[in-house]
Amino acid sequence: MIRLFHFLLLILGPLALWAQVTREKTMDYGFPEEYEIGGITVSGTVNTDANAVKLFAGLVVGEKIQVPGERITKAMRNLWDQKLFSDVRIEAAEIRGRTIFLNIIVQEQPKLLFTKYEGLSRSETDKIRDEIKLVAGQQVTEALLTNTRLAIRRYFSEKGFMRTTVNIVENADTARANAVWLLVKVNKGPKVKIKDVVFHGNSAISDGKLRKAMKKTRRKVWWNIFGSSKFLPAEFKNDRARVIDLYNEKGYRNATITHDTVYDVSTDRVQVEVTVDEGAQFHFRNITWTGNTKYRSSRLDSILNIRKGDVYNKRLLESRLYMNPSGMDVSSLYMDDGYLGFYPEPVELLAEGDSIDLEIRIREGRQYRIRNVIILGNTKTNEHVVRREIRSKPGQLFNRSDVIRTQRELANLGYFNPEALGVNPVQDPRTGTVDLEYTVEEKPSDRLELSGGYGVGRLVLSLGLSFTNFSMRNLFNGKAWTPLPSGDGQTLNLRAQTNGRFFQSYSMSFVEPWLGGRKPNALSFSVYHSVQTNGQSKTISSPDGPIANPLRSSLLITGASVGLGKRLQWPDDFFILRQTIGLQNYNLDNFGTGTGQIQLGFSSGISNVISYTAQFSRNSVDQPFFARTGSDVSLTLKATPPWSLIDQRLTGNVRDWANMEPAERYRLAEFHKWKFSTQWYNKLTRSKSGHNLVLMTRAGFGYLGRYNTAIGDAPFDRFYMGGIPLTGFILDGREIVSLRGYDDFSLTPSTGNFVVSKYTAELRFPVSLNPSATIYTLGFMEAGNTWGSLSEFDPFNLYRSAGVGLRLFLPMFGPMGLDYGWRLNDVPGAPNMSRSQFHFSIGIDLGEL
């Protein structure tokens, strides 16, 4: 209606001007006459400058115009096009002979003062304001109001509110002329959900599989607690394409959706019906190659691995040609040998009956060599730290596998945002070279840990500092303290724990990942000291002065270790061999007799553990915190020398170990400890944003053995299972293995056990992949147990549990977790144990197994 009004004004405006001229003159104007503009005035402006109105109109004093004529019509059209006015007129104010004086009369659109929303929550109002951005001072036009209504309806439609209505009321301001404020009344209506999704015309693929292919258009069923069933038009369009993709994967290359409809079945429910035409199922027949000079067709056939008679699957064909996530593809074969411009083009030559003949046309291009490797974005980490992890070297042929491996290594450093890692190959076809630009984004990696937990029978407070990108060589360089010397990729950990008089622990460790700077040989060093007592003071007063307190019991542990890790080239370069020499000194004074104190088999004396640890592992996990792919498999042996056998060989004497005092028997502890663990990550969904559903499975086994049955089992390094005890503090070298849903240490005798087995499965989904706060949720099932000997080991006699959890990684505090677990078995001797409980953890791993 408004547009019709504007159109009539454009047509009738010049006629009105002509009519006014004829009234002021007695002459009869049957035809337009030419006048010269003698002056232009503007009326009706409030906020708009009058000279701007003249400029918009395009009329100039001294210009000759026809009255009535096209020039007046164009001037009015120019003014309407500014969308500043609700009414525009041009009148002849006066005519003197052949001179005309014009008056431009406008009515301005009102200015917006503010906007108020009705019917929305505060958070919804804030989001709507961000969405439509109505700014005070802008003019309120019909287009503005229409766009506002559409934007609000679109916003709530994407949330599932399909029946949202928007009413906008203009309220004139009494204090300011030509100004209004808007009251936006929003009625979201009910959230519209899908009652059912019905398919017609399908016989080859069941309704259930077609519904499963639709990721967002889902009917509401009682067992899908967390699944959404709201109807979203944009997602329905995407899901229709997914249905066709499913048919294409099954060989139905001509499948189409011939009709779809969505209709109301109630005020908050809709029915979705989709009609498909499946067409015929096709199969691969003859596949030929052209343009391949580097590799024979038989070699390409073996990689493509599609046989005559296989169901025609275009998606499978493309994955074998371009990017196979689970193995080799044709593009990898070429691009790992420098053919950066390689491109295969599959062409359907013939579709006959239910068979298709393909010709794959190869464009090999030329081989490219790497000219420069450029690193961008490393504002904190020194370039040599990044460069030593890069597999692509100048002068080498371009290799795509090296680029992918480099990105994994950079992600596992922990210094960069893994979601922002990128590589940009810049080709120079003239020289046959390529520059590789690796882009990184620094993230905070140093951590401060201030926490409390329950351990050693009491509340323990912890303070830890972890500098993961430290620079020892700049320790005495004052200019490098910003605020700490950093950038060389070294790790320095400082930690202190206490609960007052009963327990104190102090530790320091340092890791140089590239000893010498040329090869990835990691040197590690650590020292620690802990004191555990019954709270009694060391001395008491006596008439003769301070004397030793006979009531005091204590355990002092002092230890140090040095290790060397080496990346191996065989069987592949994912394998690592780590070797460590460790020394621990245990000093017991009347310890183990007090309430809550651990039992070590003897109460007073000194015992030393001198051990060698070797770990053979293979780690191909893509990133440390929220891993999506890869595995981590390790075999570890920790052993002391067989002191008793060495003594017997050197002296020729067989000691009476059985009748020896425990302190003397354990003066040099001896044992051998074996552990095997395997952990696998598999993406169950594929999302471009990285929000993938991931299945993590893990299994572990451990065994603590002895050399001499006469000496018995070592008092140290035994296995303890149950709950998630406070880890990180040093007790007796015990191996703490978590099992959520049970009390701490409840599944092991107080003296520990010698065989352990544990199995875990977790389903993980990320909530946030932001490097400043990475969060993922999980559901878990796990089972485990400990035994006193190998003869008692029973892999089916396990304590089981299930539950849900949350993991959070904050750069300043490191990884933290909260789990709620339900135990599925009763524990003998613990009738009052809660059936379910919360667990809080610090660190990524819940025990090494």
mmCIF file with all atom_site columns, C-alpha atoms in Angstrom, residues 506-604:
data_model
loop_
_atom_site.group_PDB
_atom_site.id
_atom_site.type_symbol
_atom_site.label_atom_id
_atom_site.label_alt_id
_atom_site.label_comp_id
_atom_site.label_asym_id
_atom_site.label_entity_id
_atom_site.label_seq_id
_atom_site.pdbx_PDB_ins_code
_atom_site.Cartn_x
_atom_site.Cartn_y
_atom_site.Cartn_z
_atom_site.occupancy
_atom_site.B_iso_or_equiv
_atom_site.pdbx_formal_charge
_atom_site.auth_seq_id
_atom_site.auth_comp_id
_atom_site.auth_asym_id
_atom_site.auth_atom_id
_atom_site.pdbx_PDB_model_num
ATOM 1  C CA . TYR A 1 506 ? 58.863 -31.420 48.036 1.00 0.00 ? 506 TYR A CA 1
ATOM 2  C CA . SER A 1 507 ? 59.877 -32.297 44.496 1.00 0.00 ? 507 SER A CA 1
ATOM 3  C CA . MET A 1 508 ? 61.606 -30.805 41.483 1.00 0.00 ? 508 MET A CA 1
ATOM 4  C CA . SER A 1 509 ? 62.029 -32.176 37.966 1.00 0.00 ? 509 SER A CA 1
ATOM 5  C CA . PHE A 1 510 ? 63.582 -30.941 34.759 1.00 0.00 ? 510 PHE A CA 1
ATOM 6  C CA . VAL A 1 511 ? 63.272 -32.254 31.187 1.00 0.00 ? 511 VAL A CA 1
ATOM 7  C CA . GLU A 1 512 ? 65.370 -31.317 28.160 1.00 0.00 ? 512 GLU A CA 1
ATOM 8  C CA . PRO A 1 513 ? 63.498 -32.885 25.180 1.00 0.00 ? 513 PRO A CA 1
ATOM 9  C CA . TRP A 1 514 ? 66.333 -32.436 22.664 1.00 0.00 ? 514 TRP A CA 1
ATOM 10 C CA . LEU A 1 515 ? 69.635 -33.136 24.364 1.00 0.00 ? 515 LEU A CA 1
ATOM 11 C CA . GLY A 1 516 ? 72.340 -31.486 22.269 1.00 0.00 ? 516 GLY A CA 1
ATOM 12 C CA . GLY A 1 517 ? 69.710 -29.892 20.031 1.00 0.00 ? 517 GLY A CA 1
ATOM 13 C CA . ARG A 1 518 ? 70.188 -32.274 17.067 1.00 0.00 ? 518 ARG A CA 1
ATOM 14 C CA . LYS A 1 519 ? 68.236 -35.413 17.900 1.00 0.00 ? 519 LYS A CA 1
ATOM 15 C CA . PRO A 1 520 ? 65.037 -35.984 19.919 1.00 0.00 ? 520 PRO A CA 1
ATOM 16 C CA . ASN A 1 521 ? 66.850 -37.576 22.857 1.00 0.00 ? 521 ASN A CA 1
ATOM 17 C CA . ALA A 1 522 ? 65.137 -36.414 26.048 1.00 0.00 ? 522 ALA A CA 1
ATOM 18 C CA . LEU A 1 523 ? 67.134 -36.006 29.259 1.00 0.00 ? 523 LEU A CA 1
ATOM 19 C CA . SER A 1 524 ? 65.147 -35.924 32.503 1.00 0.00 ? 524 SER A CA 1
ATOM 20 C CA . PHE A 1 525 ? 66.192 -35.370 36.091 1.00 0.00 ? 525 PHE A CA 1
ATOM 21 C CA . SER A 1 526 ? 64.193 -35.304 39.309 1.00 0.00 ? 526 SER A CA 1
ATOM 22 C CA . VAL A 1 527 ? 64.710 -35.104 43.063 1.00 0.00 ? 527 VAL A CA 1
ATOM 23 C CA . TYR A 1 528 ? 62.169 -35.365 45.858 1.00 0.00 ? 528 TYR A CA 1
ATOM 24 C CA . HIS A 1 529 ? 61.867 -35.610 49.609 1.00 0.00 ? 529 HIS A CA 1
ATOM 25 C CA . SER A 1 530 ? 58.877 -36.378 51.804 1.00 0.00 ? 530 SER A CA 1
ATOM 26 C CA . VAL A 1 531 ? 58.218 -36.644 55.536 1.00 0.00 ? 531 VAL A CA 1
ATOM 27 C CA . GLN A 1 532 ? 55.287 -38.517 57.042 1.00 0.00 ? 532 GLN A CA 1
ATOM 28 C CA . THR A 1 533 ? 54.775 -38.640 60.824 1.00 0.00 ? 533 THR A CA 1
ATOM 29 C CA . ASN A 1 534 ? 52.153 -39.232 63.488 1.00 0.00 ? 534 ASN A CA 1
ATOM 30 C CA . GLY A 1 535 ? 52.243 -35.543 64.364 1.00 0.00 ? 535 GLY A CA 1
ATOM 31 C CA . GLN A 1 536 ? 54.503 -35.872 67.387 1.00 0.00 ? 536 GLN A CA 1
ATOM 32 C CA . SER A 1 537 ? 57.453 -33.492 67.720 1.00 0.00 ? 537 SER A CA 1
ATOM 33 C CA . LYS A 1 538 ? 61.013 -34.766 67.211 1.00 0.00 ? 538 LYS A CA 1
ATOM 34 C CA . THR A 1 539 ? 62.110 -33.990 70.760 1.00 0.00 ? 539 THR A CA 1
ATOM 35 C CA . ILE A 1 540 ? 60.605 -33.476 74.159 1.00 0.00 ? 540 ILE A CA 1
ATOM 36 C CA . SER A 1 541 ? 61.903 -31.623 77.184 1.00 0.00 ? 541 SER A CA 1
ATOM 37 C CA . SER A 1 542 ? 63.635 -33.412 80.058 1.00 0.00 ? 542 SER A CA 1
ATOM 38 C CA . PRO A 1 543 ? 65.670 -32.332 83.106 1.00 0.00 ? 543 PRO A CA 1
ATOM 39 C CA . ASP A 1 544 ? 68.796 -33.075 81.069 1.00 0.00 ? 544 ASP A CA 1
ATOM 40 C CA . GLY A 1 545 ? 67.579 -31.042 78.077 1.00 0.00 ? 545 GLY A CA 1
ATOM 41 C CA . PRO A 1 546 ? 65.815 -32.027 74.858 1.00 0.00 ? 546 PRO A CA 1
ATOM 42 C CA . ILE A 1 547 ? 65.687 -35.749 74.161 1.00 0.00 ? 547 ILE A CA 1
ATOM 43 C CA . ALA A 1 548 ? 64.212 -37.830 71.291 1.00 0.00 ? 548 ALA A CA 1
ATOM 44 C CA . ASN A 1 549 ? 60.469 -38.250 71.547 1.00 0.00 ? 549 ASN A CA 1
ATOM 45 C CA . PRO A 1 550 ? 59.771 -41.979 72.037 1.00 0.00 ? 550 PRO A CA 1
ATOM 46 C CA . LEU A 1 551 ? 56.172 -41.488 70.858 1.00 0.00 ? 551 LEU A CA 1
ATOM 47 C CA . ARG A 1 552 ? 57.163 -40.124 67.469 1.00 0.00 ? 552 ARG A CA 1
ATOM 48 C CA . SER A 1 553 ? 56.929 -42.316 64.375 1.00 0.00 ? 553 SER A CA 1
ATOM 49 C CA . SER A 1 554 ? 58.136 -41.182 60.973 1.00 0.00 ? 554 SER A CA 1
ATOM 50 C CA . LEU A 1 555 ? 58.842 -42.201 57.403 1.00 0.00 ? 555 LEU A CA 1
ATOM 51 C CA . LEU A 1 556 ? 61.360 -40.161 55.437 1.00 0.00 ? 556 LEU A CA 1
ATOM 52 C CA . ILE A 1 557 ? 61.741 -40.780 51.696 1.00 0.00 ? 557 ILE A CA 1
ATOM 53 C CA . THR A 1 558 ? 64.483 -39.183 49.640 1.00 0.00 ? 558 THR A CA 1
ATOM 54 C CA . GLY A 1 559 ? 64.922 -39.989 45.989 1.00 0.00 ? 559 GLY A CA 1
ATOM 55 C CA . ALA A 1 560 ? 66.455 -38.968 42.705 1.00 0.00 ? 560 ALA A CA 1
ATOM 56 C CA . SER A 1 561 ? 66.287 -40.217 39.143 1.00 0.00 ? 561 SER A CA 1
ATOM 57 C CA . VAL A 1 562 ? 67.906 -39.507 35.802 1.00 0.00 ? 562 VAL A CA 1
ATOM 58 C CA . GLY A 1 563 ? 66.496 -40.710 32.523 1.00 0.00 ? 563 GLY A CA 1
ATOM 59 C CA . LEU A 1 564 ? 67.136 -40.700 28.785 1.00 0.00 ? 564 LEU A CA 1
ATOM 60 C CA . GLY A 1 565 ? 64.458 -41.093 26.137 1.00 0.00 ? 565 GLY A CA 1
ATOM 61 C CA . LYS A 1 566 ? 65.219 -41.847 22.514 1.00 0.00 ? 566 LYS A CA 1
ATOM 62 C CA . ARG A 1 567 ? 62.931 -41.776 19.491 1.00 0.00 ? 567 ARG A CA 1
ATOM 63 C CA . LEU A 1 568 ? 63.463 -44.923 17.450 1.00 0.00 ? 568 LEU A CA 1
ATOM 64 C CA . GLN A 1 569 ? 63.377 -45.384 13.686 1.00 0.00 ? 569 GLN A CA 1
ATOM 65 C CA . TRP A 1 570 ? 62.319 -49.049 13.826 1.00 0.00 ? 570 TRP A CA 1
ATOM 66 C CA . PRO A 1 571 ? 59.701 -50.455 13.552 1.00 0.00 ? 571 PRO A CA 1
ATOM 67 C CA . ASP A 1 572 ? 58.644 -46.833 12.812 1.00 0.00 ? 572 ASP A CA 1
ATOM 68 C CA . ASP A 1 573 ? 59.443 -43.446 14.292 1.00 0.00 ? 573 ASP A CA 1
ATOM 69 C CA . PHE A 1 574 ? 56.415 -43.451 16.608 1.00 0.00 ? 574 PHE A CA 1
ATOM 70 C CA . PHE A 1 575 ? 58.358 -45.792 18.913 1.00 0.00 ? 575 PHE A CA 1
ATOM 71 C CA . ILE A 1 576 ? 60.248 -44.406 21.907 1.00 0.00 ? 576 ILE A CA 1
ATOM 72 C CA . LEU A 1 577 ? 62.666 -46.100 24.297 1.00 0.00 ? 577 LEU A CA 1
ATOM 73 C CA . ARG A 1 578 ? 62.966 -44.502 27.732 1.00 0.00 ? 578 ARG A CA 1
ATOM 74 C CA . GLN A 1 579 ? 65.543 -45.636 30.281 1.00 0.00 ? 579 GLN A CA 1
ATOM 75 C CA . THR A 1 580 ? 65.770 -44.377 33.855 1.00 0.00 ? 580 THR A CA 1
ATOM 76 C CA . ILE A 1 581 ? 68.106 -44.966 36.792 1.00 0.00 ? 581 ILE A CA 1
ATOM 77 C CA . GLY A 1 582 ? 66.439 -44.312 40.154 1.00 0.00 ? 582 GLY A CA 1
ATOM 78 C CA . LEU A 1 583 ? 67.524 -44.212 43.772 1.00 0.00 ? 583 LEU A CA 1
ATOM 79 C CA . GLN A 1 584 ? 65.176 -44.132 46.756 1.00 0.00 ? 584 GLN A CA 1
ATOM 80 C CA . ASN A 1 585 ? 66.087 -44.110 50.411 1.00 0.00 ? 585 ASN A CA 1
ATOM 81 C CA . TYR A 1 586 ? 63.423 -45.057 52.996 1.00 0.00 ? 586 TYR A CA 1
ATOM 82 C CA . ASN A 1 587 ? 64.106 -44.178 56.619 1.00 0.00 ? 587 ASN A CA 1
ATOM 83 C CA . LEU A 1 588 ? 61.542 -45.664 59.037 1.00 0.00 ? 588 LEU A CA 1
ATOM 84 C CA . ASP A 1 589 ? 61.394 -44.867 62.723 1.00 0.00 ? 589 ASP A CA 1
ATOM 85 C CA . ASN A 1 590 ? 58.671 -46.769 64.605 1.00 0.00 ? 590 ASN A CA 1
ATOM 86 C CA . PHE A 1 591 ? 56.471 -46.309 61.561 1.00 0.00 ? 591 PHE A CA 1
ATOM 87 C CA . GLY A 1 592 ? 53.376 -48.306 60.661 1.00 0.00 ? 592 GLY A CA 1
ATOM 88 C CA . THR A 1 593 ? 52.033 -48.802 64.157 1.00 0.00 ? 593 THR A CA 1
ATOM 89 C CA . GLY A 1 594 ? 49.913 -45.634 64.285 1.00 0.00 ? 594 GLY A CA 1
ATOM 90 C CA . THR A 1 595 ? 46.330 -45.233 63.147 1.00 0.00 ? 595 THR A CA 1
ATOM 91 C CA . GLY A 1 596 ? 46.046 -44.620 59.392 1.00 0.00 ? 596 GLY A CA 1
ATOM 92 C CA . GLN A 1 597 ? 49.749 -45.294 58.723 1.00 0.00 ? 597 GLN A CA 1
ATOM 93 C CA . ILE A 1 598 ? 50.673 -47.564 55.851 1.00 0.00 ? 598 ILE A CA 1
ATOM 94 C CA . GLN A 1 599 ? 52.080 -51.021 56.532 1.00 0.00 ? 599 GLN A CA 1
ATOM 95 C CA . LEU A 1 600 ? 55.457 -51.762 54.941 1.00 0.00 ? 600 LEU A CA 1
ATOM 96 C CA . GLY A 1 601 ? 56.364 -55.036 56.622 1.00 0.00 ? 601 GLY A CA 1
ATOM 97 C CA . PHE A 1 602 ? 58.865 -53.469 59.050 1.00 0.00 ? 602 PHE A CA 1
ATOM 98 C CA . SER A 1 603 ? 58.652 -50.427 61.312 1.00 0.00 ? 603 SER A CA 1
ATOM 99 C CA . SER A 1 604 ? 62.230 -49.226 61.879 1.00 0.00 ? 604 SER A CA 1
#
